[in-house]
mmCIF file of C-alpha atoms in Angstrom:
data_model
loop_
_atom_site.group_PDB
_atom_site.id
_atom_site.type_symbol
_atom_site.label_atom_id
_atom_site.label_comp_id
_atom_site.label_asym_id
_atom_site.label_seq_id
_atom_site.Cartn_x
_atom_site.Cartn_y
_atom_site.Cartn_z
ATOM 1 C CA UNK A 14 2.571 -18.159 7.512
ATOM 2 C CA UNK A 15 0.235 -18.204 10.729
ATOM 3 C CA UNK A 16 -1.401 -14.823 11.784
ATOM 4 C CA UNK A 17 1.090 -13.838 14.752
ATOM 5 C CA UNK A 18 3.704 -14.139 12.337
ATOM 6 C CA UNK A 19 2.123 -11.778 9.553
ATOM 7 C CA UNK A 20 2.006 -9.239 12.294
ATOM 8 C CA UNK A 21 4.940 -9.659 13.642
ATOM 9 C CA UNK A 22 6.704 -9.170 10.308
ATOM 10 C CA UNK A 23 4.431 -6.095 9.182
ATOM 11 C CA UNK A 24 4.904 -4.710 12.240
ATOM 12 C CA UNK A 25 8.981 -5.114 11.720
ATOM 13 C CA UNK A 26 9.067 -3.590 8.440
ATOM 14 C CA UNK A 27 6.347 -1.012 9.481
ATOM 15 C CA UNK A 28 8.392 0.674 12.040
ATOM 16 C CA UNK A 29 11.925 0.032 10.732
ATOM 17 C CA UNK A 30 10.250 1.967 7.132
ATOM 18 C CA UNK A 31 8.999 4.927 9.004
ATOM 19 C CA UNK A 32 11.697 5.137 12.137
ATOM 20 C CA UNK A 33 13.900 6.071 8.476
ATOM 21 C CA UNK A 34 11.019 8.298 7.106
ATOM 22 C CA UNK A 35 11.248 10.077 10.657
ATOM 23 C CA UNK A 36 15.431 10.379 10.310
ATOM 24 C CA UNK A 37 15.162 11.851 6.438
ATOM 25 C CA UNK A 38 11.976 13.868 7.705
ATOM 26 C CA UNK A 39 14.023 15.654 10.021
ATOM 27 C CA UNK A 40 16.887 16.678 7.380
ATOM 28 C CA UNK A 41 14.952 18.430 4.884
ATOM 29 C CA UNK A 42 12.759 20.034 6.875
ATOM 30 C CA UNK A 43 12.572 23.335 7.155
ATOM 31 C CA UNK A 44 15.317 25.232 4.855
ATOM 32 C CA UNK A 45 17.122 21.573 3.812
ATOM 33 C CA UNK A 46 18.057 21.617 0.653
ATOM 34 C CA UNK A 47 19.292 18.862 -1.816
ATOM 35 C CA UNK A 48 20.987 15.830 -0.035
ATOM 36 C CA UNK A 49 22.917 12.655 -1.008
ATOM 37 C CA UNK A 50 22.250 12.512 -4.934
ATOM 38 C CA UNK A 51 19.764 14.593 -4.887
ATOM 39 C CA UNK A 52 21.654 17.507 -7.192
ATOM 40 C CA UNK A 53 23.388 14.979 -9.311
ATOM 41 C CA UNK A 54 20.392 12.925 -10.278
ATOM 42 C CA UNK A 55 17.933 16.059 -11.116
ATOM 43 C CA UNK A 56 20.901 17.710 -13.158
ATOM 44 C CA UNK A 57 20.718 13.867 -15.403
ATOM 45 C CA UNK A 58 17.146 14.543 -15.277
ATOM 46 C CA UNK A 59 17.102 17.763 -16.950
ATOM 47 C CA UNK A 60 19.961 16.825 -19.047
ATOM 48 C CA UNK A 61 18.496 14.279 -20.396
ATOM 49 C CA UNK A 62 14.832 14.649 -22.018
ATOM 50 C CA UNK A 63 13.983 13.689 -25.384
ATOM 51 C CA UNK A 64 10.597 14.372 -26.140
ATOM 52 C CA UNK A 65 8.981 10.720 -26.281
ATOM 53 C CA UNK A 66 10.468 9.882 -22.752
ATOM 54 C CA UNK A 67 9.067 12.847 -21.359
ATOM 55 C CA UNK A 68 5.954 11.867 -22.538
ATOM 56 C CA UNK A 69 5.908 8.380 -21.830
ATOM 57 C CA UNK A 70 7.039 9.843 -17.948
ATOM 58 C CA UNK A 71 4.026 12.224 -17.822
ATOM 59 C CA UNK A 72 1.609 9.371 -18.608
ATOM 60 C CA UNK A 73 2.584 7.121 -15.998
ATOM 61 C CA UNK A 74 3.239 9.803 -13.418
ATOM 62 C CA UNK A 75 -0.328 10.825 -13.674
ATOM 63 C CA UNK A 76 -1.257 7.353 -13.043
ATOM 64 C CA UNK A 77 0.531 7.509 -9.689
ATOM 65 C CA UNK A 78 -2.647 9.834 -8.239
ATOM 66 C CA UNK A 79 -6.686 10.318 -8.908
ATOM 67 C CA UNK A 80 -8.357 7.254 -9.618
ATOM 68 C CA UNK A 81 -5.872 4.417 -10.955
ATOM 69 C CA UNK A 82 -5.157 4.360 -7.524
ATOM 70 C CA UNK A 83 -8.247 3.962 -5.546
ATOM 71 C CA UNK A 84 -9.151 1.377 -7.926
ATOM 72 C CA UNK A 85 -6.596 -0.531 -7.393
ATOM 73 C CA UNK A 86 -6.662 -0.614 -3.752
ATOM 74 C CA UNK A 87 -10.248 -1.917 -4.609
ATOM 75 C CA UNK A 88 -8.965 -4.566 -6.507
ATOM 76 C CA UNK A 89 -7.161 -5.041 -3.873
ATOM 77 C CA UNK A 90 -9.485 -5.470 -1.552
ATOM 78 C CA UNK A 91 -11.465 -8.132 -3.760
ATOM 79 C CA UNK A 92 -8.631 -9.943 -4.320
ATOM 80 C CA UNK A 93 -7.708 -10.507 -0.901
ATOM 81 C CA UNK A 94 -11.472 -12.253 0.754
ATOM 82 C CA UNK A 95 -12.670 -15.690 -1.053
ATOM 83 C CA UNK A 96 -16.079 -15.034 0.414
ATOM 84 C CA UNK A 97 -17.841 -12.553 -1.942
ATOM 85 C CA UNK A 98 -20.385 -11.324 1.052
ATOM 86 C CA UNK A 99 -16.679 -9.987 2.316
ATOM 87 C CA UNK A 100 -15.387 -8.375 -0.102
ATOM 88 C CA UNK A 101 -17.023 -4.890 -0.233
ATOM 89 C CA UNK A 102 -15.627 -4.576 3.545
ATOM 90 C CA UNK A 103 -12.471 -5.651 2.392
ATOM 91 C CA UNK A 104 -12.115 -3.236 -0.747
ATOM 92 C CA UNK A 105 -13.303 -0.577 2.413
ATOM 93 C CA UNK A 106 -10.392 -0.821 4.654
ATOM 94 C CA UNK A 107 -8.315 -0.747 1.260
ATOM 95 C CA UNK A 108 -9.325 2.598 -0.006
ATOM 96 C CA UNK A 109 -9.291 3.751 3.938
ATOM 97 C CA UNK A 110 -5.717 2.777 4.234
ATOM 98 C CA UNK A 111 -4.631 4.629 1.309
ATOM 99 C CA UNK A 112 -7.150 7.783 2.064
ATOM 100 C CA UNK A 113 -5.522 7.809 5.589
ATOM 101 C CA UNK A 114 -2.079 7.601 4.232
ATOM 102 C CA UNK A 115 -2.344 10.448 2.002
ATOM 103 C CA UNK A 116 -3.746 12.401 4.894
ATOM 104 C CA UNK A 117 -0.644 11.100 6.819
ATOM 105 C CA UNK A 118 1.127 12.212 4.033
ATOM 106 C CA UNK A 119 -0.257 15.936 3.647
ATOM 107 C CA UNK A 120 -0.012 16.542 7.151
ATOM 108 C CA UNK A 121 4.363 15.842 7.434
ATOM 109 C CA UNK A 122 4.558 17.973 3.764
ATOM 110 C CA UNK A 123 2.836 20.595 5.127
ATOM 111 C CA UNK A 124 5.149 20.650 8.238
ATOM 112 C CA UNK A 125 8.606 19.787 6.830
ATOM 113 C CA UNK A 126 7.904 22.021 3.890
ATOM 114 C CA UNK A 127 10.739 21.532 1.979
ATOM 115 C CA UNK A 128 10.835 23.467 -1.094
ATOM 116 C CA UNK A 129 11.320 21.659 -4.441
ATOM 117 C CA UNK A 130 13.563 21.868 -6.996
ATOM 118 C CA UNK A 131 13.754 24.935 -9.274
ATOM 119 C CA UNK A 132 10.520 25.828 -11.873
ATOM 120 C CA UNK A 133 12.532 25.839 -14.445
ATOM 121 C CA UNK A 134 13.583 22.118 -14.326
ATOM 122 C CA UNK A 135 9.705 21.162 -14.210
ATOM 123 C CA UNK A 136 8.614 19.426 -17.127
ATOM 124 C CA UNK A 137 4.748 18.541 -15.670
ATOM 125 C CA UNK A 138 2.715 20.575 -13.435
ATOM 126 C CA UNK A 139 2.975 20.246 -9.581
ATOM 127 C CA UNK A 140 1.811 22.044 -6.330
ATOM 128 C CA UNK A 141 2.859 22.035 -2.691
ATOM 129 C CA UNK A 142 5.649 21.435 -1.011
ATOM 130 C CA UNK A 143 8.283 18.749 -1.786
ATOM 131 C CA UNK A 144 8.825 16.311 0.378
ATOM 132 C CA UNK A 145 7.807 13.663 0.786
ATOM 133 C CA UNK A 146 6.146 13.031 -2.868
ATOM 134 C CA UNK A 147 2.767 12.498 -3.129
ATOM 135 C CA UNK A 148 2.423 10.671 -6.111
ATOM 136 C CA UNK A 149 5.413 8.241 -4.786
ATOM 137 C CA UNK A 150 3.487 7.543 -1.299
ATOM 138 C CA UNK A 151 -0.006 7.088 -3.004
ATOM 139 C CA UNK A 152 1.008 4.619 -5.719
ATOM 140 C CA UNK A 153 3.552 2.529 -3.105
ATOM 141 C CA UNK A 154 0.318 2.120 -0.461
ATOM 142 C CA UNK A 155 -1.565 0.936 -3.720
ATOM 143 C CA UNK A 156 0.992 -1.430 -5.246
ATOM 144 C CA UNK A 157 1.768 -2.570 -1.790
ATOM 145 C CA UNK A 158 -2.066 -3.260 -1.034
ATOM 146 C CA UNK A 159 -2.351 -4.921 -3.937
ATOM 147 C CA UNK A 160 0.910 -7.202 -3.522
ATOM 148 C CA UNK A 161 -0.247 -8.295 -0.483
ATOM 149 C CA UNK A 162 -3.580 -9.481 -1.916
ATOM 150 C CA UNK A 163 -1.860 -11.402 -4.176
ATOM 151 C CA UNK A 164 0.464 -13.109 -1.823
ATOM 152 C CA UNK A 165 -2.417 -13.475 0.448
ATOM 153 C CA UNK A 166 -4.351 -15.249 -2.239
ATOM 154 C CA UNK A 167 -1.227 -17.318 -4.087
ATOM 155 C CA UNK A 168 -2.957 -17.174 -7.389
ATOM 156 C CA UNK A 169 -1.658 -18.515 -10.725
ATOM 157 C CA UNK A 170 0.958 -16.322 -12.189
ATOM 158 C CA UNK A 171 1.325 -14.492 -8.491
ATOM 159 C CA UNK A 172 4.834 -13.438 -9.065
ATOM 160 C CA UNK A 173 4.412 -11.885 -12.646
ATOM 161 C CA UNK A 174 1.682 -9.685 -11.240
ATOM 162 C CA UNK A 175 3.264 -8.810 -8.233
ATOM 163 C CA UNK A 176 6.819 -7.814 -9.612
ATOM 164 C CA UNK A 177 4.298 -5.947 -12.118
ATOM 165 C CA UNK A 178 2.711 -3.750 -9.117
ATOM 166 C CA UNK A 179 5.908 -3.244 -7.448
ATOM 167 C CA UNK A 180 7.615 -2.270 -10.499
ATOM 168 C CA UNK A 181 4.904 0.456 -11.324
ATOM 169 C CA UNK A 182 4.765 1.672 -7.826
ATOM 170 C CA UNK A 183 8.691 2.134 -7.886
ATOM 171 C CA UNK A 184 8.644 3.943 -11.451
ATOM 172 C CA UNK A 185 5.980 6.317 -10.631
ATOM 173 C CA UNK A 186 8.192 7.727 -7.676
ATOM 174 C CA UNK A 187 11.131 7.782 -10.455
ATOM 175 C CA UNK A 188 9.014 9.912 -13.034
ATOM 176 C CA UNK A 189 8.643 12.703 -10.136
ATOM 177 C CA UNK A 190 12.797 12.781 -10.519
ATOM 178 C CA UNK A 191 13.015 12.705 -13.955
ATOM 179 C CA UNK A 192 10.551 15.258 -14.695
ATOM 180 C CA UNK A 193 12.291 17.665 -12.536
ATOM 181 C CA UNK A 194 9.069 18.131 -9.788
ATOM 182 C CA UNK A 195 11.090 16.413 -6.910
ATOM 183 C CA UNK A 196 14.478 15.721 -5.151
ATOM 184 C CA UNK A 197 14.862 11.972 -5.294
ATOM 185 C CA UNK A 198 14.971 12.235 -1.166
ATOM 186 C CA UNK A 199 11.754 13.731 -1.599
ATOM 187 C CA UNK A 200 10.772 10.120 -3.668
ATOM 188 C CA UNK A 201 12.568 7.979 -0.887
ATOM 189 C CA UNK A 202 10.536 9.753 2.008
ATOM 190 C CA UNK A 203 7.283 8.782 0.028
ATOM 191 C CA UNK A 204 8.399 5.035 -0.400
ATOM 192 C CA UNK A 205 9.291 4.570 3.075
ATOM 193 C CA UNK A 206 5.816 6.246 4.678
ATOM 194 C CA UNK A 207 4.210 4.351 2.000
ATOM 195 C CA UNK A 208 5.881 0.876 3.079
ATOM 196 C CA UNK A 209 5.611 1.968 6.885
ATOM 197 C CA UNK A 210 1.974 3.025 7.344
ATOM 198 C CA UNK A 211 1.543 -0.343 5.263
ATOM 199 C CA UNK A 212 3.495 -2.096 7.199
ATOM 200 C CA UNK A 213 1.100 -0.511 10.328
ATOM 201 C CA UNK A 214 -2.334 -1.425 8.617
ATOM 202 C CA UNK A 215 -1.146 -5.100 8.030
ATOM 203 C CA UNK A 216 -0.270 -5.886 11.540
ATOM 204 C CA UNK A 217 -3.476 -4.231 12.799
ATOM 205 C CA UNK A 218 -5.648 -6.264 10.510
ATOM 206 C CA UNK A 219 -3.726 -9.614 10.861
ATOM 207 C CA UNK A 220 -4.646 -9.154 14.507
ATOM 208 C CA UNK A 221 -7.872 -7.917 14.101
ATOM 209 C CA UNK A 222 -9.767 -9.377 10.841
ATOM 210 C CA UNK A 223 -11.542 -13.014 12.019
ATOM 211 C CA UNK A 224 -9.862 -16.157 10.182
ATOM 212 C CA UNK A 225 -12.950 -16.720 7.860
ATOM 213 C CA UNK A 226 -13.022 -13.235 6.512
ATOM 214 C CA UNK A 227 -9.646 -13.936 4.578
ATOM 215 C CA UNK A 228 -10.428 -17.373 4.424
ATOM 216 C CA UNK A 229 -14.242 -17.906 3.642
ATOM 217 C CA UNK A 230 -16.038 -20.431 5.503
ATOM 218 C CA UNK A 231 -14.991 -23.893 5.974
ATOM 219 C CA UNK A 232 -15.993 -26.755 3.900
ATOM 220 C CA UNK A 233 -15.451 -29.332 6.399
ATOM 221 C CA UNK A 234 -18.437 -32.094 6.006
ATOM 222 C CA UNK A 235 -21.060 -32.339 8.757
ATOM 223 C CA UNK A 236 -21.842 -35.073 10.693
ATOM 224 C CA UNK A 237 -25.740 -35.293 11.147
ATOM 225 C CA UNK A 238 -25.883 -37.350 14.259
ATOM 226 C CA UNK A 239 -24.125 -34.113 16.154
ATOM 227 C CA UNK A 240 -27.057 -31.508 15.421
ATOM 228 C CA UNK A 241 -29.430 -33.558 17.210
ATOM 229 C CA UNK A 242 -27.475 -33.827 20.342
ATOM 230 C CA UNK A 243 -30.128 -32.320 21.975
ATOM 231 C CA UNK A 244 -33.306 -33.576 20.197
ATOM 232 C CA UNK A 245 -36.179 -35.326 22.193
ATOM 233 C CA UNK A 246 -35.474 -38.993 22.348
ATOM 234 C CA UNK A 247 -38.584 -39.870 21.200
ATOM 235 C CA UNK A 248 -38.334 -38.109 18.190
ATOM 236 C CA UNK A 249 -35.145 -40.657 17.388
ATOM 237 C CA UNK A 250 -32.282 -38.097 18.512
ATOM 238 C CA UNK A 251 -29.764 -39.263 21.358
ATOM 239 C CA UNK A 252 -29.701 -37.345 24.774
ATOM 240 C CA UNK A 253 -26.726 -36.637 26.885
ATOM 241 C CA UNK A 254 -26.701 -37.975 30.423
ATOM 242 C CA UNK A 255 -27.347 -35.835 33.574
#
């Protein structure tokens, strides 16, 4: 797929994902309560809790924020560049996209706040306001970053480890649910900023990032006759004619 079209396509699904984070934003803001399935989903949650699933939920919702995260957006970012000189840059703009979409992310909680669902349904500690949920947005930027490396790069095995990613970004957001911390709209609102400011930060660096950064440099033989265009004749190089 050439560069325009990258863009062209993150761009798409960027601002289709957060034109519907904007609608949802703007029904639970404020005083909305639960929505769509929102009741009927956290009352299965609660209903349904046996002891080693709860478990099993806490340790992979804490996975979804603090440092499993940021490393791999760092991953990432190495697993994007072929040129190793490139790839501390590149592991950069991945951890900047993700610290920038958390702050994106903090700022529309803190203005929609939307309360959450009752503290006695919680089964793991939380803070803040509800929506949308943080641990959803921060692991979908970070299995999305790392997904795109990995198409990027077409390695061995690519779609194992990317249906891997995904799937870990999508259960993360489902833990928040089941543990009784969020309204699944809450969960929706993080996977859509997540895929949107994506989605933004894709387009900006297909446009932006030079070919060779992605690509490392080419390997294309050179002939030796055309870096002496310019030498002295008598030294035995050729001269163009005035």
């Amino acid at each position: 797929m050439r560069r325009d079209e990258v863009a062209d396509v993150a761009a798409s699904v960027g601002l289709g994902a957060l034109a519907g984070f904007c609608v949802l934003t703007l029904c639970v803001s404020g005083d909305g309560g639960p929505l769509f399935t929102d009741g009927r989903l956290h009352a299965w949650s609660v209903a349904h809790r046996p002891a080693v699933a709860v478990a099993l939920a806490r340790g992979l919702t804490a996975s979804g924020t603090g440092v499993v995260p940021y490393a791999l957006a760092v991953l990432a970012g190495i697993v994007a560049v072929r040129t190793p000189r490139h790839r501390l840059p590149a592991a950069g703009l991945a951890v900047l996209c993700l610290a920038s979409g958390q702050a994106v992310r903090y700022g529309v909680m803190t203005l929609a706040a939307r309360a959450r669902p009752p503290r006695a349904d919680w089964a793991t500690h939380a803070s803040g306001w509800a929506f949308p949920s943080g641990h959803t947005t921060t692991a979908a930027l970070a299995a999305g970053l790392l997904i795109s490396a990995i198409c990027l790069r077409e390695p061995r095995g690519r779609t194992l480890f990317a249906t891997a990613a995904g799937c870990w970004g999508a259960l993360v957001g489902l833990t928040r649910v089941y543990l009784g911390v969020h309204w699944f709209t809450d969960v929706v609102g993080g996977w859509l900023l997540g895929i949107g400011w994506l989605g933004l930060w894709l387009c900006i660096m297909a446009w932006w990032l030079p070919d060779r950064f992605l690509t490392g440099p080419a390997n294309t033989p050179i002939d030796p006759t055309e870096d002496h265009a310019h030498q002295d004749p008598g030294r035995g190089g050729r001269s163009h004619p005035a």
